[in-house]
Amino acid sequence: MNLQTNLLNWFQKNQRPLPWRKAYRPYEVWVSEIMLQQTQVETVLPYFKRWMEALPTIESLAQADEKKVLKLWEGLGYYSRARNLHESAKFIVDKFDGQFPDDFEDIFSLKGIGRYSAGAIASIAFNQEQPIVDGNVFRVLSRIYAIKKSIDDPKNREIFWRLQKSLIPKGEARHFNQALMELGALICTKENPKCLICPVQKFCKAFKEGNVENYPVRSARKKMVKIQATALVLGKNGKYFIHKRPLGKIMGGLWEFPEWKLSRDRKFSASQIQQKTLKHIQDDFDMKIEDLKNLGTIKRNYTHHNESLHVFYAKFDDRDLHHKNDWPSAWANKSDFKKYPFSSAHSKIAALVSTL
Ligand code: SF4
């Protein structure tokens, strides 16, 4: 199976049941795309429902008075979007007899519709092979193809537009374009991408290189130091090993899962990271672990540092644990975690553990 087939199969099973996906009515797709500009899906949902109840057709929108249109938009922000919808609805009634146009240039010419929205409406409503590139698509494609060119340079952005178009399978634009965006929203997220359950993992160059967090490439204003670190979730009979950082150290007094810094400004592959983690475990706990399970990567940013904290799980047997340092420690079960103060990165690890 190729990348497209994997992605389409995944989308078929995992897509969110969004109201504009029920019948792919062009009017609904159009309104949803405009509402989704700069706004999250969860925020849009109640607005979309109210809008469609009050203004179910292009004609009803064209005939509505502006006060009503703006009231329905109240709280969504960027009110010019609502005004543009209203004006375009009148234009569509005049010029296209109330039928939303299916010609790409006509769609593109409507007020408030840029290249991305035109591509989204043409592909989603009319299944036309038109490309779409937004923040999600930049991120997903830059990772899958390990594109090292900065997305801040307009010249480089064209690479993404051409690439995305070339990937659309014949007759599948509607589903493929949405699948790519859905992957970016649900799996290939900016922080902590869920590579382990990603349907296109085997095609992903950044995953193979073990440097997913380096994509998409941005033109950094100030040089940031990239740190790779690793943390260990050691589990024994439903409990997990944590220890308390001594006062006087950074984050002193907070509890954490054992962690180690691996590198500064140096890239390691996924297997190198595992090997180095195993070595630290052996050195600090004087024990050999055979099997490490990757739980994900947590981003931690502090002054001029971008840190990727790779989190691993290992099962521990009934032996006593010998730790080189003498920090206070505990074996805590999941419901105990809330009693211990963790730094935010380690709270995220605790949340990951709670899903095990
Ligand atoms: Fe994104 Fe990871 Fe999937 Fe690659 S493997 S596409 S980085 S989620």
Tab-separated table of C-alpha atoms in Angstrom, residues 58-316:
chain	number	residue	atom	x	y	z
A	58	ILE	CA	-27.449	30.934	0.157
A	59	GLU	CA	-30.710	32.782	-0.605
A	60	SER	CA	-31.573	33.116	3.077
A	61	LEU	CA	-28.106	34.504	3.778
A	62	ALA	CA	-28.382	36.946	0.876
A	63	GLN	CA	-31.747	38.190	2.166
A	64	ALA	CA	-30.787	38.439	5.849
A	65	ASP	CA	-30.085	41.844	7.307
A	66	GLU	CA	-26.506	42.536	8.317
A	67	LYS	CA	-27.378	42.844	12.016
A	68	LYS	CA	-28.665	39.297	12.061
A	69	VAL	CA	-25.579	37.989	10.220
A	70	LEU	CA	-23.211	39.731	12.626
A	71	LYS	CA	-25.199	38.563	15.656
A	72	LEU	CA	-24.799	34.974	14.479
A	73	TRP	CA	-21.060	35.603	14.193
A	74	GLU	CA	-20.774	37.290	17.591
A	75	GLY	CA	-17.790	35.911	19.509
A	76	LEU	CA	-16.034	34.339	16.500
A	77	GLY	CA	-13.993	37.483	15.819
A	78	TYR	CA	-12.685	38.846	12.499
A	79	TYR	CA	-16.122	40.172	11.580
A	80	SER	CA	-15.031	40.966	8.023
A	81	ARG	CA	-15.397	37.228	7.402
A	82	ALA	CA	-19.127	37.427	8.135
A	83	ARG	CA	-19.526	40.559	6.029
A	84	ASN	CA	-17.713	38.898	3.117
A	85	LEU	CA	-19.964	35.829	3.363
A	86	HIS	CA	-22.996	38.063	3.308
A	87	GLU	CA	-21.811	40.093	0.338
A	88	SER	CA	-20.733	37.004	-1.591
A	89	ALA	CA	-24.116	35.359	-0.993
A	90	LYS	CA	-25.814	38.363	-2.644
A	91	PHE	CA	-23.316	38.164	-5.509
A	92	ILE	CA	-23.946	34.412	-5.971
A	93	VAL	CA	-27.711	34.998	-6.083
A	94	ASP	CA	-27.238	37.734	-8.713
A	95	LYS	CA	-24.548	36.157	-10.839
A	96	PHE	CA	-25.019	32.394	-10.398
A	97	ASP	CA	-28.710	32.193	-9.715
A	98	GLY	CA	-28.114	31.199	-6.108
A	99	GLN	CA	-25.969	28.148	-7.021
A	100	PHE	CA	-22.535	28.125	-5.451
A	101	PRO	CA	-20.057	28.219	-8.386
A	102	ASP	CA	-18.030	25.091	-9.126
A	103	ASP	CA	-15.431	26.795	-11.326
A	104	PHE	CA	-12.170	27.276	-9.401
A	105	GLU	CA	-11.570	30.813	-10.692
A	106	ASP	CA	-15.122	31.824	-9.791
A	107	ILE	CA	-14.672	30.430	-6.283
A	108	PHE	CA	-11.301	32.183	-5.936
A	109	SER	CA	-12.844	35.486	-7.034
A	110	LEU	CA	-15.363	35.556	-4.154
A	111	LYS	CA	-14.644	38.045	-1.384
A	112	GLY	CA	-12.730	36.657	1.561
A	113	ILE	CA	-11.526	33.572	-0.312
A	114	GLY	CA	-7.797	33.085	-0.698
A	115	ARG	CA	-5.815	30.336	-2.352
A	116	TYR	CA	-6.196	27.903	0.544
A	117	SER	CA	-9.963	28.375	0.978
A	118	ALA	CA	-10.562	28.165	-2.784
A	119	GLY	CA	-8.634	24.887	-2.933
A	120	ALA	CA	-10.444	23.544	0.116
A	121	ILE	CA	-13.907	24.390	-1.246
A	122	ALA	CA	-13.130	23.128	-4.781
A	123	SER	CA	-11.726	19.849	-3.487
A	124	ILE	CA	-14.081	19.185	-0.572
A	125	ALA	CA	-17.353	20.361	-2.091
A	126	PHE	CA	-16.689	19.424	-5.731
A	127	ASN	CA	-13.960	16.757	-5.485
A	128	GLN	CA	-11.717	18.771	-7.812
A	129	GLU	CA	-7.988	18.045	-7.771
A	130	GLN	CA	-7.012	21.394	-6.307
A	131	PRO	CA	-4.228	21.611	-3.723
A	132	ILE	CA	-4.518	22.962	-0.207
A	133	VAL	CA	-1.634	24.020	1.997
A	134	ASP	CA	-2.087	25.425	5.487
A	135	GLY	CA	-0.089	25.152	8.721
A	136	ASN	CA	-1.121	21.518	9.170
A	137	VAL	CA	-0.108	20.570	5.654
A	138	PHE	CA	3.255	22.395	5.902
A	139	ARG	CA	3.984	20.443	9.065
A	140	VAL	CA	2.874	17.017	7.810
A	141	LEU	CA	4.569	17.216	4.407
A	142	SER	CA	7.767	18.733	5.761
A	143	ARG	CA	8.031	15.783	8.148
A	144	ILE	CA	7.090	13.005	5.738
A	145	TYR	CA	9.556	14.272	3.114
A	146	ALA	CA	12.079	15.808	5.553
A	147	ILE	CA	11.921	19.128	3.679
A	148	LYS	CA	14.661	21.301	5.084
A	149	LYS	CA	13.662	24.521	3.354
A	150	SER	CA	12.178	27.234	5.537
A	151	ILE	CA	8.432	27.652	5.176
A	152	ASP	CA	8.872	31.348	5.978
A	153	ASP	CA	10.278	31.912	2.478
A	154	PRO	CA	7.466	32.368	-0.079
A	155	LYS	CA	9.622	30.682	-2.778
A	156	ASN	CA	9.837	27.556	-0.668
A	157	ARG	CA	6.114	27.509	-0.015
A	158	GLU	CA	5.552	26.844	-3.704
A	159	ILE	CA	7.395	23.540	-3.266
A	160	PHE	CA	4.685	22.477	-0.837
A	161	TRP	CA	1.837	23.550	-3.104
A	162	ARG	CA	3.294	21.584	-6.033
A	163	LEU	CA	4.039	18.564	-3.876
A	164	GLN	CA	0.573	18.509	-2.323
A	165	LYS	CA	-1.094	18.688	-5.751
A	166	SER	CA	1.082	15.879	-7.088
A	167	LEU	CA	-0.004	13.627	-4.216
A	168	ILE	CA	-3.771	13.864	-4.777
A	169	PRO	CA	-4.976	10.481	-6.078
A	170	LYS	CA	-7.296	10.622	-9.101
A	171	GLY	CA	-10.921	11.020	-8.037
A	172	GLU	CA	-10.030	11.241	-4.333
A	173	ALA	CA	-9.314	14.952	-3.822
A	174	ARG	CA	-12.198	15.415	-1.371
A	175	HIS	CA	-11.072	12.684	0.976
A	176	PHE	CA	-7.332	12.965	0.453
A	177	ASN	CA	-7.138	16.694	1.189
A	178	GLN	CA	-9.243	16.308	4.299
A	179	ALA	CA	-7.234	13.265	5.373
A	180	LEU	CA	-4.002	15.227	5.202
A	181	MET	CA	-5.472	18.036	7.299
A	182	GLU	CA	-7.053	15.569	9.718
A	183	LEU	CA	-3.702	13.839	10.144
A	184	GLY	CA	-2.138	17.193	11.035
A	185	ALA	CA	-4.942	17.974	13.478
A	186	LEU	CA	-5.128	14.590	15.233
A	187	ILE	CA	-1.831	12.706	14.792
A	188	CYS	CA	0.985	14.765	13.305
A	189	THR	CA	0.450	17.574	15.769
A	190	LYS	CA	2.860	20.415	16.445
A	191	GLU	CA	3.682	19.135	19.919
A	192	ASN	CA	3.990	15.452	20.790
A	193	PRO	CA	3.054	13.929	17.430
A	194	LYS	CA	1.634	10.425	17.825
A	195	CYS	CA	4.113	8.768	15.480
A	196	LEU	CA	3.559	5.339	16.995
A	197	ILE	CA	-0.003	5.163	15.743
A	198	CYS	CA	0.554	7.217	12.588
A	199	PRO	CA	-0.837	5.585	9.428
A	200	VAL	CA	2.006	6.950	7.281
A	201	GLN	CA	4.849	6.298	9.696
A	202	LYS	CA	6.615	3.898	7.337
A	203	PHE	CA	6.798	6.611	4.666
A	204	CYS	CA	7.983	9.329	7.043
A	205	LYS	CA	11.589	10.411	6.600
A	206	ALA	CA	11.652	12.629	9.702
A	207	PHE	CA	10.493	9.686	11.826
A	208	LYS	CA	13.229	7.492	10.339
A	209	GLU	CA	15.785	10.214	11.050
A	210	GLY	CA	14.474	10.572	14.616
A	211	ASN	CA	14.166	14.345	14.327
A	212	VAL	CA	10.464	14.924	13.827
A	213	GLU	CA	10.534	17.974	16.078
A	214	ASN	CA	12.863	19.775	13.660
A	215	TYR	CA	10.079	20.156	11.099
A	216	PRO	CA	8.750	22.324	9.641
A	217	VAL	CA	11.917	24.382	9.280
A	218	ARG	CA	11.420	28.037	10.183
A	219	SER	CA	13.820	30.933	9.666
A	220	ALA	CA	14.915	31.388	13.226
A	221	ARG	CA	15.487	34.961	14.273
A	222	LYS	CA	17.799	33.917	17.023
A	223	LYS	CA	19.823	30.756	17.056
A	224	MET	CA	18.186	28.277	19.393
A	225	VAL	CA	20.095	25.446	20.959
A	226	LYS	CA	18.443	22.099	20.336
A	227	ILE	CA	18.581	19.675	23.201
A	228	GLN	CA	17.656	16.030	23.112
A	229	ALA	CA	16.798	14.433	26.416
A	230	THR	CA	15.228	11.222	27.523
A	231	ALA	CA	12.959	10.240	30.415
A	232	LEU	CA	12.199	6.835	31.842
A	233	VAL	CA	8.860	5.585	33.114
A	234	LEU	CA	9.753	2.543	35.131
A	235	GLY	CA	6.705	0.416	35.970
A	236	LYS	CA	6.376	-2.299	38.575
A	237	ASN	CA	3.044	-3.917	39.500
A	238	GLY	CA	0.987	-0.861	38.534
A	239	LYS	CA	3.327	1.597	40.241
A	240	TYR	CA	5.858	3.946	38.716
A	241	PHE	CA	9.207	5.180	39.959
A	242	ILE	CA	9.543	8.916	40.613
A	243	HIS	CA	12.004	10.941	42.584
A	244	LYS	CA	12.329	14.431	44.000
A	245	ARG	CA	14.881	16.906	42.734
A	246	PRO	CA	17.013	18.358	45.509
A	247	LEU	CA	16.619	22.001	46.455
A	248	GLY	CA	19.362	24.074	44.903
A	249	LYS	CA	19.061	22.312	41.532
A	250	ILE	CA	16.909	23.667	38.701
A	251	MET	CA	13.288	22.690	39.466
A	252	GLY	CA	14.437	21.786	42.969
A	253	GLY	CA	11.690	20.324	45.135
A	254	LEU	CA	9.680	19.043	42.174
A	255	TRP	CA	9.134	15.375	41.492
A	256	GLU	CA	9.984	13.752	38.184
A	257	PHE	CA	10.508	10.530	36.309
A	258	PRO	CA	14.258	9.898	35.897
A	259	GLU	CA	15.613	11.874	32.955
A	260	TRP	CA	18.915	12.485	31.231
A	261	LYS	CA	20.229	15.046	28.755
A	262	LEU	CA	21.566	13.353	25.618
A	263	SER	CA	22.870	16.065	23.328
A	264	ARG	CA	23.201	19.742	22.455
A	265	ASP	CA	22.706	20.698	18.823
A	266	ARG	CA	23.317	17.166	17.662
A	267	LYS	CA	20.851	14.871	15.990
A	268	PHE	CA	20.469	11.277	17.002
A	269	SER	CA	18.389	8.683	15.209
A	270	ALA	CA	15.563	6.912	17.047
A	271	SER	CA	17.751	3.846	17.608
A	272	GLN	CA	20.688	5.939	18.904
A	273	ILE	CA	18.354	7.629	21.383
A	274	GLN	CA	17.208	4.207	22.618
A	275	GLN	CA	20.774	2.948	22.959
A	276	LYS	CA	21.847	6.004	24.911
A	277	THR	CA	18.824	5.719	27.187
A	278	LEU	CA	19.631	2.064	27.907
A	279	LYS	CA	23.193	3.045	28.740
A	280	HIS	CA	22.018	5.717	31.223
A	281	ILE	CA	19.670	3.205	32.849
A	282	GLN	CA	22.495	0.739	33.214
A	283	ASP	CA	24.854	3.354	34.659
A	284	ASP	CA	22.388	4.970	37.071
A	285	PHE	CA	20.349	1.957	38.152
A	286	ASP	CA	22.919	-0.753	37.638
A	287	MET	CA	20.483	-2.899	35.686
A	288	LYS	CA	19.944	-4.120	32.145
A	289	ILE	CA	16.617	-3.453	30.440
A	290	GLU	CA	15.813	-5.467	27.328
A	291	ASP	CA	12.766	-3.700	26.071
A	292	LEU	CA	11.981	0.022	25.938
A	293	LYS	CA	8.622	1.242	24.691
A	294	ASN	CA	8.509	4.703	23.147
A	295	LEU	CA	5.661	6.728	24.669
A	296	GLY	CA	6.235	9.886	22.650
A	297	THR	CA	8.184	13.122	22.686
A	298	ILE	CA	7.496	16.196	24.783
A	299	LYS	CA	8.730	19.636	23.772
A	300	ARG	CA	10.167	21.836	26.451
A	301	ASN	CA	11.291	25.374	25.650
A	302	TYR	CA	13.336	27.635	27.827
A	303	THR	CA	15.593	30.599	27.067
A	304	HIS	CA	17.112	29.905	23.645
A	305	HIS	CA	16.703	26.186	24.131
A	306	ASN	CA	14.321	23.836	22.365
A	307	GLU	CA	14.319	20.566	24.132
A	308	SER	CA	12.830	17.307	22.916
A	309	LEU	CA	12.237	14.975	25.801
A	310	HIS	CA	11.813	11.418	24.529
A	311	VAL	CA	9.781	9.335	26.937
A	312	PHE	CA	10.297	5.588	27.305
A	313	TYR	CA	8.530	2.968	29.343
A	314	ALA	CA	10.205	-0.103	30.782
A	315	LYS	CA	8.877	-2.848	32.963
A	316	PHE	CA	10.766	-3.585	36.146
